[in-house]
CSV table of C-alpha atoms in Angstrom, one decimal:
chain,number,residue,atom,x,y,z
A,127,UNK,CA,173.2,-43.8,100.2
A,128,UNK,CA,171.5,-47.3,102.0
A,129,UNK,CA,172.0,-50.4,99.9
A,130,UNK,CA,174.2,-47.8,97.3
A,131,UNK,CA,177.7,-50.1,95.7
A,132,UNK,CA,180.5,-47.6,95.3
A,133,UNK,CA,182.2,-47.3,92.7
A,134,UNK,CA,186.1,-47.3,92.9
A,135,UNK,CA,185.8,-45.1,90.7
A,136,UNK,CA,189.4,-42.1,90.3
A,137,UNK,CA,192.0,-42.5,93.3
A,138,UNK,CA,193.4,-39.4,94.9
A,139,UNK,CA,195.9,-38.7,92.1
A,140,UNK,CA,194.0,-39.4,88.9
A,141,UNK,CA,191.6,-37.4,90.9
A,142,UNK,CA,193.8,-34.1,91.3
A,143,UNK,CA,195.7,-35.7,87.4
A,144,UNK,CA,192.2,-34.8,85.9
A,145,UNK,CA,191.8,-31.7,87.3
A,146,UNK,CA,195.9,-30.8,85.6
A,147,UNK,CA,195.0,-31.6,82.2
A,148,UNK,CA,191.8,-28.8,82.2
A,149,UNK,CA,194.1,-25.5,83.1
A,150,UNK,CA,195.1,-24.3,80.2
A,151,UNK,CA,198.3,-22.9,79.2
A,152,UNK,CA,199.8,-19.7,81.2
A,153,UNK,CA,197.0,-19.5,83.6
A,154,UNK,CA,197.5,-19.0,87.0
A,155,UNK,CA,196.2,-20.6,89.5
A,156,UNK,CA,195.7,-20.5,94.3
A,157,UNK,CA,195.4,-24.6,94.8
A,158,UNK,CA,193.6,-25.3,98.3
A,159,UNK,CA,194.7,-26.1,100.9
A,160,UNK,CA,194.3,-30.6,101.3
A,161,UNK,CA,193.9,-32.5,98.1
A,162,UNK,CA,194.1,-29.5,95.8
A,163,UNK,CA,196.9,-29.4,96.7
A,164,UNK,CA,198.4,-32.1,94.1
A,165,UNK,CA,197.0,-31.0,91.5
A,166,UNK,CA,200.7,-29.0,91.1
A,167,UNK,CA,202.3,-32.9,91.5
A,168,UNK,CA,200.7,-33.9,87.5
A,169,UNK,CA,201.8,-30.3,85.4
A,170,UNK,CA,204.5,-31.0,82.7
A,171,UNK,CA,208.0,-28.9,84.2
A,172,UNK,CA,207.1,-27.1,80.2
A,173,UNK,CA,203.6,-26.3,81.3
A,174,UNK,CA,203.5,-23.2,81.6
A,175,UNK,CA,201.0,-22.9,84.8
A,176,UNK,CA,201.5,-20.5,88.0
A,177,UNK,CA,200.7,-21.7,91.0
A,178,UNK,CA,199.6,-19.9,93.8
A,179,UNK,CA,199.5,-20.6,96.9
A,180,UNK,CA,197.6,-17.7,99.9
A,181,UNK,CA,201.1,-17.7,102.4
A,182,UNK,CA,202.9,-15.8,99.8
A,183,UNK,CA,203.9,-17.7,96.7
A,184,UNK,CA,203.4,-17.2,92.7
A,185,UNK,CA,205.1,-20.0,90.5
A,186,UNK,CA,205.0,-23.2,93.4
A,187,UNK,CA,206.1,-25.9,92.5
A,188,UNK,CA,205.3,-29.7,92.3
A,189,UNK,CA,206.3,-31.5,96.1
A,190,UNK,CA,210.0,-31.7,96.2
A,191,UNK,CA,211.9,-35.8,96.2
A,192,UNK,CA,211.7,-37.6,99.8
A,193,UNK,CA,215.2,-36.2,101.7
A,194,UNK,CA,215.3,-32.4,99.6
A,195,UNK,CA,212.2,-31.1,101.5
A,196,UNK,CA,213.2,-27.0,102.6
A,197,UNK,CA,211.2,-25.9,106.3
A,198,UNK,CA,211.2,-23.2,105.7
A,199,UNK,CA,209.3,-23.6,102.1
A,200,UNK,CA,205.8,-24.5,102.5
A,201,UNK,CA,202.0,-24.0,101.4
A,202,UNK,CA,199.3,-22.8,102.9
A,203,UNK,CA,198.6,-26.3,104.4
A,204,UNK,CA,201.5,-26.3,105.7
A,205,UNK,CA,202.9,-28.6,103.2
A,206,UNK,CA,206.6,-28.8,101.6
A,207,UNK,CA,206.9,-26.9,98.4
A,208,UNK,CA,208.8,-26.8,95.7
A,209,UNK,CA,209.7,-22.9,93.2
A,210,UNK,CA,209.2,-22.9,89.5
A,211,UNK,CA,211.9,-21.6,87.6
A,212,UNK,CA,211.1,-16.7,88.2
A,213,UNK,CA,208.6,-17.8,91.3
A,214,UNK,CA,208.4,-15.0,93.6
A,215,UNK,CA,208.0,-14.6,97.7
A,216,UNK,CA,205.4,-12.1,98.6
A,217,UNK,CA,203.6,-10.5,102.0
A,218,UNK,CA,201.1,-11.9,103.0
A,219,UNK,CA,199.1,-8.5,102.4
A,220,UNK,CA,200.7,-9.0,98.7
A,221,UNK,CA,198.5,-13.1,98.4
A,222,UNK,CA,195.4,-11.0,98.7
A,223,UNK,CA,195.6,-8.6,96.8
A,224,UNK,CA,196.0,-10.6,94.2
A,225,UNK,CA,193.4,-13.0,95.4
A,226,UNK,CA,190.8,-10.1,95.5
A,227,UNK,CA,191.9,-8.1,93.3
A,228,UNK,CA,190.4,-10.4,91.2
A,229,UNK,CA,194.1,-11.7,89.6
A,230,UNK,CA,193.1,-15.7,90.2
A,231,UNK,CA,192.1,-17.2,86.8
A,232,UNK,CA,191.6,-20.6,88.5
A,233,UNK,CA,190.6,-22.1,93.1
A,234,UNK,CA,190.9,-25.5,92.6
A,235,UNK,CA,189.3,-26.1,96.9
A,236,UNK,CA,188.6,-28.8,98.2
A,237,UNK,CA,185.1,-29.0,99.6
A,238,UNK,CA,182.4,-31.0,102.3
A,239,UNK,CA,179.0,-29.4,100.0
A,240,UNK,CA,178.3,-28.3,96.9
A,241,UNK,CA,174.9,-27.0,96.2
A,242,UNK,CA,172.8,-27.2,92.8
A,243,UNK,CA,173.5,-23.8,92.6
A,244,UNK,CA,177.6,-23.6,93.3
A,245,UNK,CA,177.3,-22.3,96.7
A,246,UNK,CA,179.8,-24.4,98.5
A,247,UNK,CA,181.0,-25.3,101.8
A,248,UNK,CA,183.9,-26.5,102.9
A,249,UNK,CA,185.5,-25.7,106.3
A,250,UNK,CA,183.3,-27.1,109.0
A,251,UNK,CA,180.6,-29.3,109.3
A,252,UNK,CA,178.7,-27.2,112.0
A,253,UNK,CA,180.5,-29.5,115.2
A,254,UNK,CA,181.7,-27.1,117.8
A,255,UNK,CA,185.2,-26.7,118.1
A,256,UNK,CA,186.0,-28.7,114.8
A,257,UNK,CA,186.6,-25.3,112.5
A,258,UNK,CA,187.7,-21.8,114.1
A,259,UNK,CA,187.2,-20.0,111.7
A,260,UNK,CA,186.3,-19.7,107.7
A,261,UNK,CA,190.0,-18.8,106.6
A,262,UNK,CA,191.0,-17.4,103.8
A,263,UNK,CA,188.9,-19.5,101.8
A,264,UNK,CA,186.8,-17.3,102.0
A,265,UNK,CA,188.4,-15.2,100.0
A,266,UNK,CA,189.3,-17.9,97.3
A,267,UNK,CA,185.7,-18.3,96.7
A,268,UNK,CA,184.6,-15.0,95.8
A,269,UNK,CA,188.0,-13.6,94.7
A,270,UNK,CA,188.8,-16.0,91.9
A,271,UNK,CA,187.3,-15.7,88.0
A,272,UNK,CA,186.4,-19.4,88.1
A,273,UNK,CA,186.3,-21.6,91.1
A,274,UNK,CA,186.6,-25.8,90.7
A,275,UNK,CA,186.4,-28.3,93.2
A,276,UNK,CA,187.8,-31.3,94.2
A,277,UNK,CA,186.4,-34.0,96.4
A,278,UNK,CA,184.6,-37.1,96.7
A,279,UNK,CA,182.3,-38.1,95.5
A,280,UNK,CA,180.2,-39.1,99.1
A,281,UNK,CA,181.3,-39.4,102.6
A,282,UNK,CA,182.6,-42.0,104.4
A,283,UNK,CA,179.2,-43.0,105.3
A,284,UNK,CA,178.1,-43.0,101.8
A,285,UNK,CA,176.5,-39.3,101.9
A,286,UNK,CA,176.4,-37.5,98.9
A,287,UNK,CA,178.2,-34.1,98.7
A,288,UNK,CA,176.8,-33.0,95.9
A,289,UNK,CA,173.3,-31.2,96.6
A,290,UNK,CA,170.0,-29.5,96.0
A,291,UNK,CA,171.0,-27.7,99.3
A,292,UNK,CA,174.1,-26.8,101.2
A,293,UNK,CA,173.1,-27.6,105.3
A,294,UNK,CA,177.2,-27.3,106.2
A,295,UNK,CA,177.6,-23.7,106.9
A,296,UNK,CA,179.1,-22.0,103.6
A,297,UNK,CA,182.4,-21.0,102.2
A,298,UNK,CA,180.5,-18.7,98.9
A,299,UNK,CA,177.6,-18.4,97.5
A,300,UNK,CA,177.4,-19.2,93.7
A,301,UNK,CA,180.5,-19.2,93.0
A,302,UNK,CA,181.2,-23.2,91.8
A,303,UNK,CA,181.7,-24.1,88.3
A,304,UNK,CA,182.8,-27.4,88.3
A,305,UNK,CA,182.8,-30.1,90.8
A,306,UNK,CA,185.6,-32.8,90.0
A,307,UNK,CA,184.9,-35.9,92.5
A,308,UNK,CA,186.5,-39.5,92.8
A,309,UNK,CA,183.5,-40.6,90.2
A,310,UNK,CA,183.0,-38.2,87.8
A,311,UNK,CA,183.8,-34.2,86.3
A,312,UNK,CA,180.0,-32.4,86.3
A,313,UNK,CA,179.2,-29.0,86.2
A,314,UNK,CA,177.4,-26.7,86.3
A,315,UNK,CA,175.1,-24.2,85.3
A,316,UNK,CA,172.1,-22.6,85.7
A,317,UNK,CA,169.8,-25.7,85.3
A,318,UNK,CA,172.0,-26.9,87.8
A,319,UNK,CA,174.5,-30.4,87.9
A,320,UNK,CA,175.6,-31.7,84.4
A,321,UNK,CA,178.0,-34.4,84.1
A,322,UNK,CA,181.2,-33.8,82.2
A,323,UNK,CA,182.2,-37.2,81.9
A,324,UNK,CA,182.4,-40.3,84.7
A,325,UNK,CA,185.1,-42.3,85.5
A,326,UNK,CA,186.3,-45.2,83.8
A,327,UNK,CA,183.6,-47.8,84.9
A,328,UNK,CA,181.4,-45.7,86.6
A,329,UNK,CA,178.0,-45.2,85.1
A,330,UNK,CA,175.9,-42.3,84.5
A,331,UNK,CA,173.0,-43.9,86.5
A,332,UNK,CA,175.9,-44.0,88.9
A,333,UNK,CA,177.0,-41.1,89.3
A,334,UNK,CA,173.3,-40.0,88.9
A,335,UNK,CA,172.1,-42.4,92.0
A,336,UNK,CA,175.1,-41.1,93.9
A,337,UNK,CA,173.8,-37.1,93.8
A,338,UNK,CA,171.2,-35.9,95.8
A,339,UNK,CA,170.5,-33.7,93.7
A,340,UNK,CA,168.9,-33.9,89.7
A,341,UNK,CA,171.4,-34.5,87.6
A,342,UNK,CA,171.0,-33.5,83.5
A,343,UNK,CA,173.6,-35.6,81.2
A,344,UNK,CA,175.4,-33.8,79.7
């Protein structure tokens, strides 16, 4: 918003680590393309979190060390990954059966906008020729037991991404329950946005001023 000073908040790596810290032991978790893929880099090896990638990996590990990449082992965003002990490679039909059969405890998606009613827009900003189709995010948004969003709180122009109603084409309807941004952790409840945590140095009032919908303090 014009005239509003953005605070530093969490870095992108810290945002991903904040999500990773909240994932319970034993959950099966899909990580969407983009920033959410970094979440796998912040789960210690001794913790059992089973990461799923829609291109056919169950048991995905963190990014490999530089020089140790396997060009045939990539995630859905075509980034090199590793496998955890016991991992499986499955066909894409089986991978989507995992999604559509509601076998995912959680999906973490990126976003362009999240509405106070839990709607998500994350595949298009409405410009022709930028994104051809919604893709697997539509299945993930509807099929996972829980859907969290990991995204910057505002656009590069300073416009809020947390809004009363999405203005971009929708990906999923009413399925988002939590949003992690560089400024805060915000739950979505029947009453709307509720602030659960703010980044160090960021006040609830600053988060509220950069959110284009009512924000309660939890």
